Structures are given as structure tokens and as C-alpha cells.
XYZ file of C-alpha atoms in Angstrom:
337
model
C 89.796 -79.921 32.620
C 92.968 -77.888 32.143
C 92.695 -74.245 31.086
C 95.529 -71.914 30.109
C 94.716 -68.273 30.828
C 97.040 -65.543 29.607
C 96.974 -61.835 30.379
C 99.282 -58.862 30.550
C 100.848 -58.026 33.910
C 98.472 -55.695 35.692
C 95.354 -57.372 34.309
C 94.326 -60.535 36.157
C 94.859 -60.050 39.902
C 94.568 -62.338 42.912
C 91.191 -60.925 43.892
C 89.872 -61.700 40.404
C 91.035 -65.314 40.634
C 89.517 -65.687 44.087
C 86.172 -64.346 42.842
C 86.135 -66.918 40.022
C 87.078 -69.736 42.404
C 84.369 -68.752 44.886
C 81.654 -68.507 42.231
C 82.524 -71.957 40.868
C 82.765 -73.505 44.337
C 79.252 -72.302 45.169
C 78.109 -74.358 42.174
C 79.982 -77.515 43.055
C 83.051 -76.966 40.859
C 86.581 -77.013 42.285
C 88.197 -74.291 40.159
C 91.847 -73.713 41.066
C 94.184 -71.051 39.677
C 97.883 -71.912 39.485
C 100.098 -68.817 39.349
C 103.182 -70.148 37.585
C 105.191 -66.965 38.054
C 105.221 -67.319 41.820
C 106.521 -70.878 41.596
C 109.521 -69.782 39.535
C 110.890 -67.852 42.512
C 110.536 -70.911 44.741
C 112.389 -73.122 42.259
C 115.144 -70.517 41.904
C 115.566 -70.462 45.677
C 115.773 -74.268 45.821
C 118.578 -74.215 43.245
C 120.388 -71.357 44.987
C 119.748 -68.965 42.131
C 119.451 -65.461 43.501
C 116.600 -63.567 41.878
C 115.388 -60.058 42.633
C 111.669 -60.106 41.739
C 111.756 -56.766 39.931
C 114.679 -57.898 37.769
C 113.821 -61.521 37.028
C 113.671 -60.943 33.277
C 117.315 -59.821 33.336
C 118.457 -63.239 34.552
C 120.612 -65.504 32.407
C 118.320 -67.203 29.874
C 119.560 -70.719 30.615
C 118.873 -70.327 34.333
C 115.416 -68.930 33.692
C 114.627 -71.741 31.245
C 115.703 -74.275 33.875
C 113.349 -72.768 36.460
C 110.477 -72.644 33.988
C 110.962 -76.254 32.935
C 110.958 -77.499 36.519
C 107.868 -75.449 37.364
C 105.908 -76.812 34.405
C 106.903 -80.394 35.198
C 105.734 -80.002 38.791
C 102.502 -78.315 37.774
C 101.752 -80.993 35.212
C 102.139 -83.690 37.850
C 100.093 -81.841 40.481
C 97.292 -81.187 38.011
C 97.282 -84.800 36.818
C 96.920 -85.937 40.439
C 93.983 -83.563 40.990
C 92.262 -84.585 37.778
C 92.465 -88.280 38.668
C 90.585 -87.625 41.897
C 87.541 -86.037 40.275
C 87.938 -85.195 36.628
C 84.366 -83.954 36.161
C 84.353 -81.466 39.042
C 87.955 -80.199 38.997
C 89.099 -77.380 36.740
C 92.743 -76.344 36.851
C 93.732 -72.971 35.441
C 97.335 -72.141 34.585
C 97.623 -68.386 34.931
C 100.546 -66.993 32.959
C 101.708 -64.576 30.271
C 102.223 -65.278 26.577
C 104.564 -62.309 26.004
C 106.625 -59.716 27.823
C 107.936 -56.370 26.683
C 111.183 -55.875 28.573
C 113.815 -53.249 27.882
C 111.813 -52.310 24.770
C 112.142 -55.842 23.390
C 109.388 -58.473 23.022
C 110.241 -61.598 25.006
C 108.499 -64.980 25.193
C 107.987 -66.534 28.626
C 107.490 -70.062 27.264
C 108.343 -72.233 24.328
C 105.161 -73.174 22.503
C 106.006 -76.875 22.687
C 106.130 -76.717 26.497
C 102.651 -75.208 26.747
C 101.166 -77.629 24.222
C 102.757 -80.602 26.001
C 100.430 -79.890 28.936
C 97.478 -80.737 26.646
C 95.142 -77.918 27.738
C 91.444 -78.217 26.957
C 90.719 -74.498 26.601
C 92.794 -71.363 25.994
C 91.681 -67.954 27.247
C 93.120 -64.447 27.182
C 91.852 -61.928 29.709
C 91.857 -58.348 28.409
C 91.193 -54.947 29.911
C 91.140 -51.278 28.972
C 94.739 -50.481 27.965
C 94.771 -47.217 29.897
C 93.872 -49.004 33.122
C 96.614 -51.582 32.560
C 99.103 -48.779 31.917
C 98.113 -47.063 35.162
C 98.631 -50.290 37.124
C 102.016 -50.983 35.545
C 103.163 -47.444 36.299
C 102.448 -48.099 39.972
C 104.803 -51.099 40.031
C 108.551 -50.623 40.279
C 109.173 -53.623 38.033
C 107.408 -51.979 35.099
C 107.321 -48.220 35.675
C 110.990 -47.851 34.650
C 110.164 -48.660 31.018
C 107.953 -45.628 30.523
C 105.359 -47.442 28.425
C 103.087 -45.420 26.174
C 99.415 -46.278 25.719
C 100.139 -47.561 22.217
C 102.735 -49.985 23.648
C 100.049 -51.539 25.834
C 97.564 -51.762 22.964
C 100.144 -53.606 20.861
C 101.078 -55.844 23.790
C 97.447 -56.848 24.339
C 97.168 -57.825 20.682
C 100.373 -59.864 20.916
C 98.949 -61.685 23.931
C 95.707 -62.486 22.124
C 97.420 -63.585 18.916
C 99.958 -65.849 20.632
C 97.317 -67.561 22.742
C 95.063 -67.912 19.713
C 97.954 -69.611 17.898
C 98.375 -72.091 20.767
C 94.686 -72.961 20.544
C 94.829 -73.259 16.771
C 97.799 -75.638 16.927
C 95.914 -77.938 19.300
C 92.443 -77.590 17.795
C 91.079 -76.419 21.142
C 88.657 -73.559 21.864
C 90.006 -70.046 22.352
C 88.062 -67.356 24.175
C 88.734 -63.714 24.992
C 87.271 -62.561 28.290
C 87.194 -58.997 29.645
C 88.665 -58.629 33.119
C 85.500 -56.832 34.194
C 83.178 -59.640 33.085
C 81.351 -61.137 36.088
C 82.537 -64.566 37.338
C 79.392 -66.055 35.833
C 80.836 -65.496 32.355
C 83.987 -67.598 32.843
C 81.969 -70.230 34.695
C 79.539 -70.627 31.794
C 82.334 -70.680 29.209
C 83.943 -73.604 31.050
C 80.990 -75.420 32.609
C 78.077 -74.602 30.287
C 79.618 -74.878 26.800
C 76.214 -75.770 25.389
C 74.971 -72.232 26.145
C 75.228 -70.041 23.047
C 77.647 -67.121 23.255
C 75.760 -63.976 22.272
C 77.211 -60.543 21.625
C 74.936 -57.762 22.845
C 75.220 -54.846 20.430
C 73.876 -51.445 21.425
C 74.413 -47.720 20.856
C 77.170 -46.607 23.221
C 78.625 -43.337 21.991
C 75.281 -41.537 21.568
C 72.999 -43.377 23.991
C 74.848 -43.410 27.276
C 72.240 -41.608 29.372
C 71.187 -43.419 32.586
C 67.591 -44.158 31.564
C 68.689 -45.789 28.309
C 71.358 -47.816 30.055
C 68.785 -49.091 32.565
C 66.741 -50.463 29.668
C 69.838 -52.209 28.350
C 70.611 -53.572 31.826
C 67.144 -55.092 32.089
C 67.431 -56.722 28.671
C 70.875 -58.172 29.421
C 69.592 -59.552 32.717
C 66.767 -61.330 30.878
C 68.993 -62.723 28.117
C 71.544 -64.042 30.621
C 68.972 -66.628 31.669
C 69.258 -68.215 28.215
C 72.655 -67.266 26.769
C 76.251 -66.505 27.700
C 76.212 -62.775 27.056
C 79.149 -60.599 26.002
C 78.430 -57.022 27.052
C 80.687 -54.466 25.270
C 80.231 -52.067 28.190
C 82.582 -54.276 30.214
C 85.435 -52.517 28.418
C 84.553 -49.116 27.038
C 87.600 -46.843 26.846
C 85.589 -44.260 24.931
C 83.229 -43.746 27.870
C 86.161 -42.757 30.071
C 87.675 -40.462 27.447
C 84.723 -38.281 26.456
C 85.818 -34.738 25.742
C 89.425 -35.738 25.054
C 91.197 -35.603 21.733
C 90.618 -38.361 19.202
C 93.190 -41.148 19.603
C 93.482 -43.154 16.403
C 95.144 -46.167 18.063
C 92.435 -46.412 20.735
C 89.643 -46.119 18.173
C 91.228 -48.715 15.889
C 91.578 -51.130 18.774
C 87.976 -50.634 19.891
C 86.818 -51.656 16.414
C 89.200 -54.621 16.329
C 88.175 -55.756 19.801
C 84.451 -55.734 19.113
C 84.545 -57.193 15.594
C 87.549 -59.524 15.624
C 87.374 -60.680 19.231
C 83.863 -60.443 20.652
C 81.641 -60.789 17.577
C 83.932 -63.440 16.129
C 83.583 -65.746 19.135
C 79.802 -65.331 19.326
C 77.160 -67.493 17.695
C 74.703 -64.645 17.301
C 74.498 -60.888 17.663
C 71.477 -59.272 19.285
C 71.344 -55.577 18.412
C 69.126 -53.353 20.531
C 68.003 -49.842 19.640
C 66.345 -48.598 22.870
C 65.783 -45.396 20.926
C 66.620 -44.328 17.397
C 70.065 -42.736 17.435
C 73.131 -42.793 15.244
C 75.105 -45.975 15.951
C 77.664 -46.798 13.292
C 79.153 -49.460 15.547
C 75.888 -51.350 15.940
C 75.189 -51.326 12.201
C 78.697 -52.533 11.337
C 78.616 -55.231 14.028
C 75.355 -56.592 12.638
C 76.698 -56.487 9.084
C 79.958 -58.174 10.102
C 78.070 -60.942 11.895
C 75.676 -61.360 8.963
C 78.415 -61.889 6.371
C 80.035 -64.347 8.800
C 76.739 -66.309 8.555
C 75.916 -65.755 12.219
C 72.381 -65.195 13.471
C 71.576 -61.491 13.700
C 68.617 -60.170 15.644
C 67.513 -56.557 15.676
C 65.253 -55.076 18.351
C 63.607 -51.940 16.975
C 61.444 -49.448 18.905
C 57.800 -50.445 18.644
C 55.762 -48.226 16.352
C 58.797 -46.607 14.722
C 59.521 -46.793 11.000
C 62.566 -48.880 10.158
C 64.958 -48.158 7.314
C 65.419 -50.928 4.725
C 69.160 -50.633 5.334
C 68.694 -51.287 9.053
C 66.550 -54.313 8.290
C 68.632 -55.753 5.440
C 71.201 -57.619 7.539
C 68.958 -58.699 10.410
C 67.749 -62.280 10.110
C 65.054 -61.518 12.700
C 63.510 -58.153 13.553
C 61.579 -57.701 16.800
C 59.484 -54.596 17.337
C 59.883 -53.962 21.029
C 61.227 -55.962 23.948
C 58.013 -57.892 24.567
C 58.167 -59.443 21.107
C 61.811 -60.438 21.598
C 61.224 -61.917 25.046
C 58.266 -63.936 23.840
C 60.375 -65.412 21.021
C 63.212 -66.343 23.380
C 60.917 -67.967 25.935
C 59.206 -70.038 23.254
C 62.358 -71.212 21.478
C 65.158 -71.452 24.062
C 65.652 -73.180 27.392
C 66.988 -71.453 30.465
C 70.559 -72.342 31.448
C 70.563 -74.742 34.369
């Protein structure tokens, strides 16, 4: 299997790749990340092209295209050799970028035809909280000079997602969006357990963030992970880190887009959990959005509490309490093996 993973600089780091490789190896899968960017410097050196790492995107376009072409040809051959040895147990991941913003101009690292010629099986974009990415970029001399604003990073993330989604669409292959903070189990199940349903876990976040409530959510997620590939929106929650600060329209708009257009969209069902009755516009809208997309929508309502007809209208199943939900799952779904 060949996977193309894209991400902004400052998102997917070596330690993240190593964690994914280790998790897969413990389960008998040889998952290998190929960092194409590093190989470009080696090719440049072989062809006596002097490149300062911080300034590589200033290089003559023809020289950079030459290095990229050679790198992709070598990677394609190396991956083909690995796949022939054990196609069922080897997963090769090309780690790269789909876009750059350099000198205030959007730049493409690759021609689409070159990526598609590799014939990837899956396309993935890894995303993170934009403010965290901005902080990391500002600590690197290559990027700090451009004085990015938070809105620049938000737009860049969307460019990365959209370009990678286009690559997948052109090839008819699956496209997934994975938070950087998702545990290695999530990527492993996406690649190795495709039969497991992807489920978006909807919950009150803004008004139910107290520790006792979150422990209830943790316990439910832990149970559901035995049966489904769970997307937990708490993996990226910029609003949790910004409580008490001024409203930022761009951040809020991107939170809505992320949850509805990225996470809910790629899920087969949405399980919405009210650990207690609080205002949760996000949960209600997520359930409604999933419902009109013909997805399965489950609502877990506090046992013994009256439910509004509007809360119930767009839930295909309503469970009154966790015990009722767990009993239904155990009776109708098999644990992931």
C-alpha cells in the first residue's frame, strides 16, 4: 500500500512518524515514512547544486524541478521494491506538502501529474490547531521571516486539505483528514482496518468542559473505540485554549468548517452524547448536518430527563443513558480485531 500524507510545515514531526511506525510494527505491519524533502537536499548535493536549507524555495525553478523529479523516481523504485517483498504487510507513506506560502505567494511543491503517477492507494492530510502551527513556524528561521498571521495559517491549512482532496478525487481513491494529536491507533485503523466504521463523536464542548463531564466522555470514547474508528473533536479544540479572549471570526468559522466539512463528512455515523443537559449548538447542528447527509445519527440522552421534540427529530436512534447505548452496540456490532 502506498499512502500520500500532506501537512503544513510545523505539523507532522519526526517523533509523530516514529510513533506511528512503532504502533504498526507492534501489530505486524511494516509502516515506513519517506520524507521527500530531505532527499531533495541529497540530490542537489549529488548534482553540485548548492542549496541553503532555509532558502531552498528561492532556488531557480528548473533546478528545483530537476531535484524533485529525481527524488520521486527514486522513491517510486524503492517503494516498488519494498512492495514486491511483502505487499500485504508493507505500507509506504510519502510525507510531503501540497502547498507552500513563500514570500507571500502560494507555491506548489509538485505537479499533480507527478503525484498521481505514483498511483497512491490513500491520500491523507494531517491538520492541527493553526495557532500551534504558527508558534512552531515562528521558532524556525526558514519561516519566521514571513511574519505569518493566524489567518494566513488557517487559509494555508484549507489549501492543503483542498489540494490533497483534489488528488484523491482525480484518482478515485479515499481521502482522510487526521488531526496531528490523534493517537497512532487512528491512522493504523484507517489504513489496516478499513472495514471499521468511522464514527464522529459529538459532544458539548463550550459549555461542558468541566473535569467530571469530560471523564464521562472519556469512558464512552474508550468503550466505542473497541467497535469503531472514533474521531474525537477534542483532539483539536482551539476554543478551549482561547477561553476569555476576544471572539475571532476566522477561528470560529474554521472550527465549524473543520467539524462539519472534514470530520462529519468522512464519518459513517455521528454519535451525539449529552452527559448533562446544556446548550450545545454545535452538537445539534452536527447531528442535523449528518442527518440530511443520510448518515446514521445516534443521540444519547440523560436517563429520566425529558427530551425536546427538536432534539429527537434528527436522531435515527435515541438511547436514554449509557447502559442502553452500550447494550445496543454489544448486540449489533463486533469488536475490531
